[in-house]
mmCIF file of C-alpha atoms and ligand atoms in Angstrom:
data_model
loop_
_atom_site.group_PDB
_atom_site.id
_atom_site.type_symbol
_atom_site.label_atom_id
_atom_site.label_comp_id
_atom_site.label_asym_id
_atom_site.label_seq_id
_atom_site.Cartn_x
_atom_site.Cartn_y
_atom_site.Cartn_z
ATOM 1 C CA UNK A 1 34.611 -28.277 164.094
ATOM 2 C CA UNK A 2 32.053 -30.685 162.378
ATOM 3 C CA UNK A 3 28.929 -29.205 160.681
ATOM 4 C CA UNK A 4 25.687 -29.592 161.598
ATOM 5 C CA UNK A 5 24.303 -30.361 158.096
ATOM 6 C CA UNK A 6 25.252 -31.406 154.654
ATOM 7 C CA UNK A 7 24.694 -28.824 152.029
ATOM 8 C CA UNK A 8 21.973 -28.954 149.850
ATOM 9 C CA UNK A 9 24.254 -30.682 146.902
ATOM 10 C CA UNK A 10 25.803 -32.803 148.998
ATOM 11 C CA UNK A 11 24.669 -36.593 148.750
ATOM 12 C CA UNK A 12 27.357 -38.578 149.828
ATOM 13 C CA UNK A 13 27.454 -40.161 153.339
ATOM 14 C CA UNK A 14 28.863 -39.574 156.358
ATOM 15 C CA UNK A 15 31.110 -42.825 155.632
ATOM 16 C CA UNK A 16 32.021 -41.271 151.891
ATOM 17 C CA UNK A 17 33.042 -38.089 153.649
ATOM 18 C CA UNK A 18 35.419 -39.534 155.763
ATOM 19 C CA UNK A 19 36.583 -41.310 153.326
ATOM 20 C CA UNK A 20 37.184 -38.309 151.152
ATOM 21 C CA UNK A 21 38.226 -36.435 154.289
ATOM 22 C CA UNK A 22 41.264 -39.103 154.058
ATOM 23 C CA UNK A 23 42.254 -40.100 150.431
ATOM 24 C CA UNK A 24 42.993 -35.595 151.094
ATOM 25 C CA UNK A 25 44.514 -35.504 153.721
ATOM 26 C CA UNK A 26 46.908 -38.911 152.968
ATOM 27 C CA UNK A 27 47.362 -37.167 149.717
ATOM 28 C CA UNK A 28 48.089 -33.552 151.273
ATOM 29 C CA UNK A 29 50.322 -35.081 153.525
ATOM 30 C CA UNK A 30 52.422 -37.430 151.370
ATOM 31 C CA UNK A 31 52.873 -34.062 149.443
ATOM 32 C CA UNK A 32 54.420 -32.510 152.642
ATOM 33 C CA UNK A 33 56.450 -35.920 153.105
ATOM 34 C CA UNK A 34 57.741 -35.549 149.872
ATOM 35 C CA UNK A 35 59.430 -31.805 150.459
ATOM 36 C CA UNK A 36 61.880 -32.457 153.022
ATOM 37 C CA UNK A 37 62.912 -35.965 150.817
ATOM 38 C CA UNK A 38 63.633 -34.284 147.459
ATOM 39 C CA UNK A 39 66.079 -32.006 149.569
ATOM 40 C CA UNK A 40 67.829 -34.084 151.136
ATOM 41 C CA UNK A 41 68.177 -35.496 148.086
ATOM 42 C CA UNK A 42 69.587 -32.871 146.079
ATOM 43 C CA UNK A 43 73.050 -32.536 147.935
ATOM 44 C CA UNK A 44 73.587 -36.179 146.086
ATOM 45 C CA UNK A 45 72.532 -34.772 142.366
ATOM 46 C CA UNK A 46 74.970 -31.372 143.528
ATOM 47 C CA UNK A 47 77.815 -33.970 143.074
ATOM 48 C CA UNK A 48 80.672 -32.278 140.395
ATOM 49 C CA UNK A 49 80.385 -34.918 136.906
ATOM 50 C CA UNK A 50 82.721 -34.933 134.018
ATOM 51 C CA UNK A 51 82.186 -32.268 131.232
ATOM 52 C CA UNK A 52 85.285 -32.615 129.387
ATOM 53 C CA UNK A 53 88.490 -35.004 129.622
ATOM 54 C CA UNK A 54 91.522 -35.515 127.684
ATOM 55 C CA UNK A 55 91.411 -37.680 125.995
ATOM 56 C CA UNK A 56 88.291 -37.518 125.175
ATOM 57 C CA UNK A 57 85.454 -40.747 126.262
ATOM 58 C CA UNK A 58 85.993 -43.357 122.960
ATOM 59 C CA UNK A 59 88.839 -40.622 121.776
ATOM 60 C CA UNK A 60 90.857 -42.206 118.994
ATOM 61 C CA UNK A 61 94.607 -40.551 120.419
ATOM 62 C CA UNK A 62 97.108 -40.402 117.791
ATOM 63 C CA UNK A 63 99.901 -37.819 119.841
ATOM 64 C CA UNK A 64 100.263 -37.880 123.211
ATOM 65 C CA UNK A 65 99.677 -35.085 125.717
ATOM 66 C CA UNK A 66 101.453 -33.763 128.089
ATOM 67 C CA UNK A 67 99.039 -34.606 130.441
ATOM 68 C CA UNK A 68 96.049 -36.391 131.333
ATOM 69 C CA UNK A 69 93.394 -34.717 132.514
ATOM 70 C CA UNK A 70 89.370 -34.211 133.883
ATOM 71 C CA UNK A 71 87.116 -31.802 134.097
ATOM 72 C CA UNK A 72 84.502 -31.254 135.727
ATOM 73 C CA UNK A 73 80.959 -28.975 135.829
ATOM 74 C CA UNK A 74 82.802 -27.161 139.594
ATOM 75 C CA UNK A 75 85.965 -26.682 140.990
ATOM 76 C CA UNK A 76 86.745 -29.921 143.150
ATOM 77 C CA UNK A 77 87.496 -29.439 147.032
ATOM 78 C CA UNK A 78 91.165 -30.364 146.806
ATOM 79 C CA UNK A 79 91.303 -29.783 150.707
ATOM 80 C CA UNK A 80 94.932 -29.321 152.061
ATOM 81 C CA UNK A 81 96.054 -29.022 148.501
ATOM 82 C CA UNK A 82 97.717 -32.505 148.302
ATOM 83 C CA UNK A 83 95.256 -34.236 145.802
ATOM 84 C CA UNK A 84 94.235 -36.977 148.909
ATOM 85 C CA UNK A 85 91.044 -38.648 148.117
ATOM 86 C CA UNK A 86 92.141 -38.021 144.128
ATOM 87 C CA UNK A 87 93.609 -40.270 141.250
ATOM 88 C CA UNK A 88 93.693 -41.134 137.640
ATOM 89 C CA UNK A 89 94.719 -44.356 135.727
ATOM 90 C CA UNK A 90 95.342 -45.325 132.926
ATOM 91 C CA UNK A 91 95.250 -48.809 132.214
ATOM 92 C CA UNK A 92 96.609 -51.241 129.458
ATOM 93 C CA UNK A 93 93.962 -54.027 127.797
ATOM 94 C CA UNK A 94 96.016 -56.139 129.801
ATOM 95 C CA UNK A 95 95.156 -54.866 133.068
ATOM 96 C CA UNK A 96 98.970 -52.447 132.945
ATOM 97 C CA UNK A 97 99.121 -49.261 134.659
ATOM 98 C CA UNK A 98 101.053 -46.200 133.204
ATOM 99 C CA UNK A 99 102.235 -42.941 134.480
ATOM 100 C CA UNK A 100 103.480 -42.502 138.341
ATOM 101 C CA UNK A 101 100.055 -41.521 139.990
ATOM 102 C CA UNK A 102 100.738 -38.175 140.424
ATOM 103 C CA UNK A 103 97.720 -36.139 140.080
ATOM 104 C CA UNK A 104 97.221 -31.682 140.431
ATOM 105 C CA UNK A 105 94.434 -30.325 141.279
ATOM 106 C CA UNK A 106 93.636 -26.813 139.518
ATOM 107 C CA UNK A 107 89.890 -25.459 140.268
ATOM 108 C CA UNK A 108 87.707 -28.176 138.467
ATOM 109 C CA UNK A 109 90.709 -30.210 136.922
ATOM 110 C CA UNK A 110 92.829 -33.068 137.378
ATOM 111 C CA UNK A 111 95.209 -33.745 135.643
ATOM 112 C CA UNK A 112 98.621 -36.340 135.661
ATOM 113 C CA UNK A 113 101.446 -36.842 133.460
ATOM 114 C CA UNK A 114 101.005 -38.613 130.296
ATOM 115 C CA UNK A 115 102.735 -40.903 130.198
ATOM 116 C CA UNK A 116 100.782 -44.358 127.979
ATOM 117 C CA UNK A 117 102.564 -47.770 126.358
ATOM 118 C CA UNK A 118 102.167 -49.931 123.212
ATOM 119 C CA UNK A 119 99.289 -48.989 120.469
ATOM 120 C CA UNK A 120 95.472 -50.356 121.900
ATOM 121 C CA UNK A 121 92.998 -50.034 124.180
ATOM 122 C CA UNK A 122 92.748 -48.227 127.742
ATOM 123 C CA UNK A 123 91.194 -47.377 130.599
ATOM 124 C CA UNK A 124 91.049 -44.241 132.327
ATOM 125 C CA UNK A 125 89.735 -44.980 135.910
ATOM 126 C CA UNK A 126 89.149 -41.055 137.750
ATOM 127 C CA UNK A 127 88.021 -40.120 141.264
ATOM 128 C CA UNK A 128 87.869 -37.177 142.432
ATOM 129 C CA UNK A 129 86.095 -34.968 145.667
ATOM 130 C CA UNK A 130 83.343 -33.335 144.925
ATOM 131 C CA UNK A 131 82.344 -29.877 146.123
ATOM 132 C CA UNK A 132 80.151 -31.576 148.467
ATOM 133 C CA UNK A 133 83.278 -33.694 150.544
ATOM 134 C CA UNK A 134 81.941 -36.294 148.622
ATOM 135 C CA UNK A 135 83.854 -38.461 146.497
ATOM 136 C CA UNK A 136 82.963 -39.170 142.450
ATOM 137 C CA UNK A 137 84.401 -42.322 140.507
ATOM 138 C CA UNK A 138 84.173 -43.185 137.417
ATOM 139 C CA UNK A 139 85.901 -44.825 134.127
ATOM 140 C CA UNK A 140 86.001 -44.501 130.276
ATOM 141 C CA UNK A 141 88.551 -45.924 127.628
ATOM 142 C CA UNK A 142 89.693 -44.617 124.578
ATOM 143 C CA UNK A 143 91.420 -45.738 121.551
ATOM 144 C CA UNK A 144 95.649 -45.046 121.446
ATOM 145 C CA UNK A 145 97.076 -44.923 117.701
ATOM 146 C CA UNK A 146 100.397 -43.248 117.315
ATOM 147 C CA UNK A 147 101.245 -41.762 114.044
ATOM 148 C CA UNK A 148 104.518 -40.784 115.044
ATOM 149 C CA UNK A 149 107.067 -42.931 117.408
ATOM 150 C CA UNK A 150 105.792 -42.004 120.906
ATOM 151 C CA UNK A 151 107.880 -42.826 123.196
ATOM 152 C CA UNK A 152 106.266 -46.183 125.044
ATOM 153 C CA UNK A 153 106.881 -46.746 128.984
ATOM 154 C CA UNK A 154 106.422 -49.426 130.852
ATOM 155 C CA UNK A 155 103.421 -51.151 132.323
ATOM 156 C CA UNK A 156 102.826 -51.461 136.326
ATOM 157 C CA UNK A 157 101.161 -54.392 137.553
ATOM 158 C CA UNK A 158 99.846 -52.361 140.002
ATOM 159 C CA UNK A 159 98.180 -49.009 140.205
ATOM 160 C CA UNK A 160 101.225 -46.189 140.461
ATOM 161 C CA UNK A 161 100.782 -44.239 144.094
ATOM 162 C CA UNK A 162 102.565 -41.047 143.273
ATOM 163 C CA UNK A 163 106.388 -40.226 145.496
ATOM 164 C CA UNK A 164 106.810 -44.527 145.184
ATOM 165 C CA UNK A 165 108.813 -46.451 142.093
ATOM 166 C CA UNK A 166 106.532 -48.353 140.470
ATOM 167 C CA UNK A 167 106.977 -52.156 140.687
ATOM 168 C CA UNK A 168 107.789 -52.661 136.382
ATOM 169 C CA UNK A 169 107.052 -56.019 136.357
ATOM 170 C CA UNK A 170 105.422 -56.829 133.314
ATOM 171 C CA UNK A 171 102.411 -59.166 134.616
ATOM 172 C CA UNK A 172 98.640 -58.756 133.957
ATOM 173 C CA UNK A 173 97.091 -57.780 137.160
ATOM 174 C CA UNK A 174 94.729 -60.129 138.925
ATOM 175 C CA UNK A 175 90.447 -58.788 137.978
ATOM 176 C CA UNK A 176 89.216 -56.089 140.243
ATOM 177 C CA UNK A 177 92.041 -55.141 141.951
ATOM 178 C CA UNK A 178 90.913 -51.440 141.535
ATOM 179 C CA UNK A 179 89.684 -49.312 144.456
ATOM 180 C CA UNK A 180 86.064 -50.301 145.491
ATOM 181 C CA UNK A 181 85.991 -47.720 148.936
ATOM 182 C CA UNK A 182 84.536 -44.890 146.195
ATOM 183 C CA UNK A 183 81.010 -47.712 145.207
ATOM 184 C CA UNK A 184 80.849 -48.132 148.835
ATOM 185 C CA UNK A 185 80.540 -44.660 149.851
ATOM 186 C CA UNK A 186 78.200 -44.071 146.900
ATOM 187 C CA UNK A 187 76.092 -47.257 148.277
ATOM 188 C CA UNK A 188 75.894 -45.486 151.730
ATOM 189 C CA UNK A 189 74.258 -42.339 150.617
ATOM 190 C CA UNK A 190 71.603 -43.939 148.908
ATOM 191 C CA UNK A 191 70.828 -46.062 151.903
ATOM 192 C CA UNK A 192 70.937 -42.956 153.790
ATOM 193 C CA UNK A 193 68.323 -41.564 151.305
ATOM 194 C CA UNK A 194 65.830 -44.349 150.948
ATOM 195 C CA UNK A 195 65.930 -44.526 154.402
ATOM 196 C CA UNK A 196 65.279 -41.369 156.140
ATOM 197 C CA UNK A 197 61.952 -40.345 152.984
ATOM 198 C CA UNK A 198 60.314 -43.662 154.314
ATOM 199 C CA UNK A 199 61.128 -42.935 157.573
ATOM 200 C CA UNK A 200 59.078 -39.192 156.551
ATOM 201 C CA UNK A 201 56.466 -40.951 154.845
ATOM 202 C CA UNK A 202 56.031 -42.938 157.481
ATOM 203 C CA UNK A 203 55.252 -39.923 160.014
ATOM 204 C CA UNK A 204 53.732 -38.017 156.943
ATOM 205 C CA UNK A 205 50.614 -41.586 157.294
ATOM 206 C CA UNK A 206 50.683 -41.296 160.930
ATOM 207 C CA UNK A 207 49.906 -37.779 161.073
ATOM 208 C CA UNK A 208 46.993 -38.250 158.410
ATOM 209 C CA UNK A 209 45.944 -41.409 160.365
ATOM 210 C CA UNK A 210 45.585 -39.780 163.374
ATOM 211 C CA UNK A 211 43.858 -35.896 161.864
ATOM 212 C CA UNK A 212 41.419 -38.586 160.748
ATOM 213 C CA UNK A 213 40.763 -40.134 163.572
ATOM 214 C CA UNK A 214 39.799 -36.962 165.953
ATOM 215 C CA UNK A 215 37.705 -35.970 163.755
ATOM 216 C CA UNK A 216 35.908 -38.886 163.626
ATOM 217 C CA UNK A 217 36.062 -38.498 167.300
ATOM 218 C CA UNK A 218 35.044 -34.661 167.381
ATOM 219 C CA UNK A 219 31.504 -35.953 165.938
HETATM 220 CU CU1 CU B 1 77.303 -35.549 148.025
#
């Protein structure tokens, strides 16, 4: 494999050629290592994302629709058809929740019967199960400014659970009582990708070093 003579135009010393070879091999290894990392990262990018909602983020809502809804880019995964893993909460500026906590999922849309309190700023907190089985959650705000008299629902201090009677005591919910499990799951996803990516890069470097050492021994 070793060449007996350098070509006439190659004035580099053997050690320079070894360094060049190492750099080329290391670059090649990095490219090879990057391919599976990108492959692993793509499922995370395939998560469903919000494409439309009622009300829209930042909208000033003047009439109460029949339903509040979230629509994502592709069909949601509603295993068993019970909306497990799905949630759509509507919360006012005082931290009170409105609605019955029930959601229905049809194709790419999750909806809940609309209920709301007095005029003001509201937050929609939603969570869906992506096509790949992972949950995605986010929130946005909208302004409620009814132009006609609208029945005002009683808010509950805790997030309503479908099928149970909401706690209608109108006391503000304590801070930070929204579920944080989806965030933890997203962190775990990212950690996995970084860990696997790091391991693949390390293996790639080890292969490059081995190739360089092997080619040196053969001289
Ligand atoms: Cu995923």
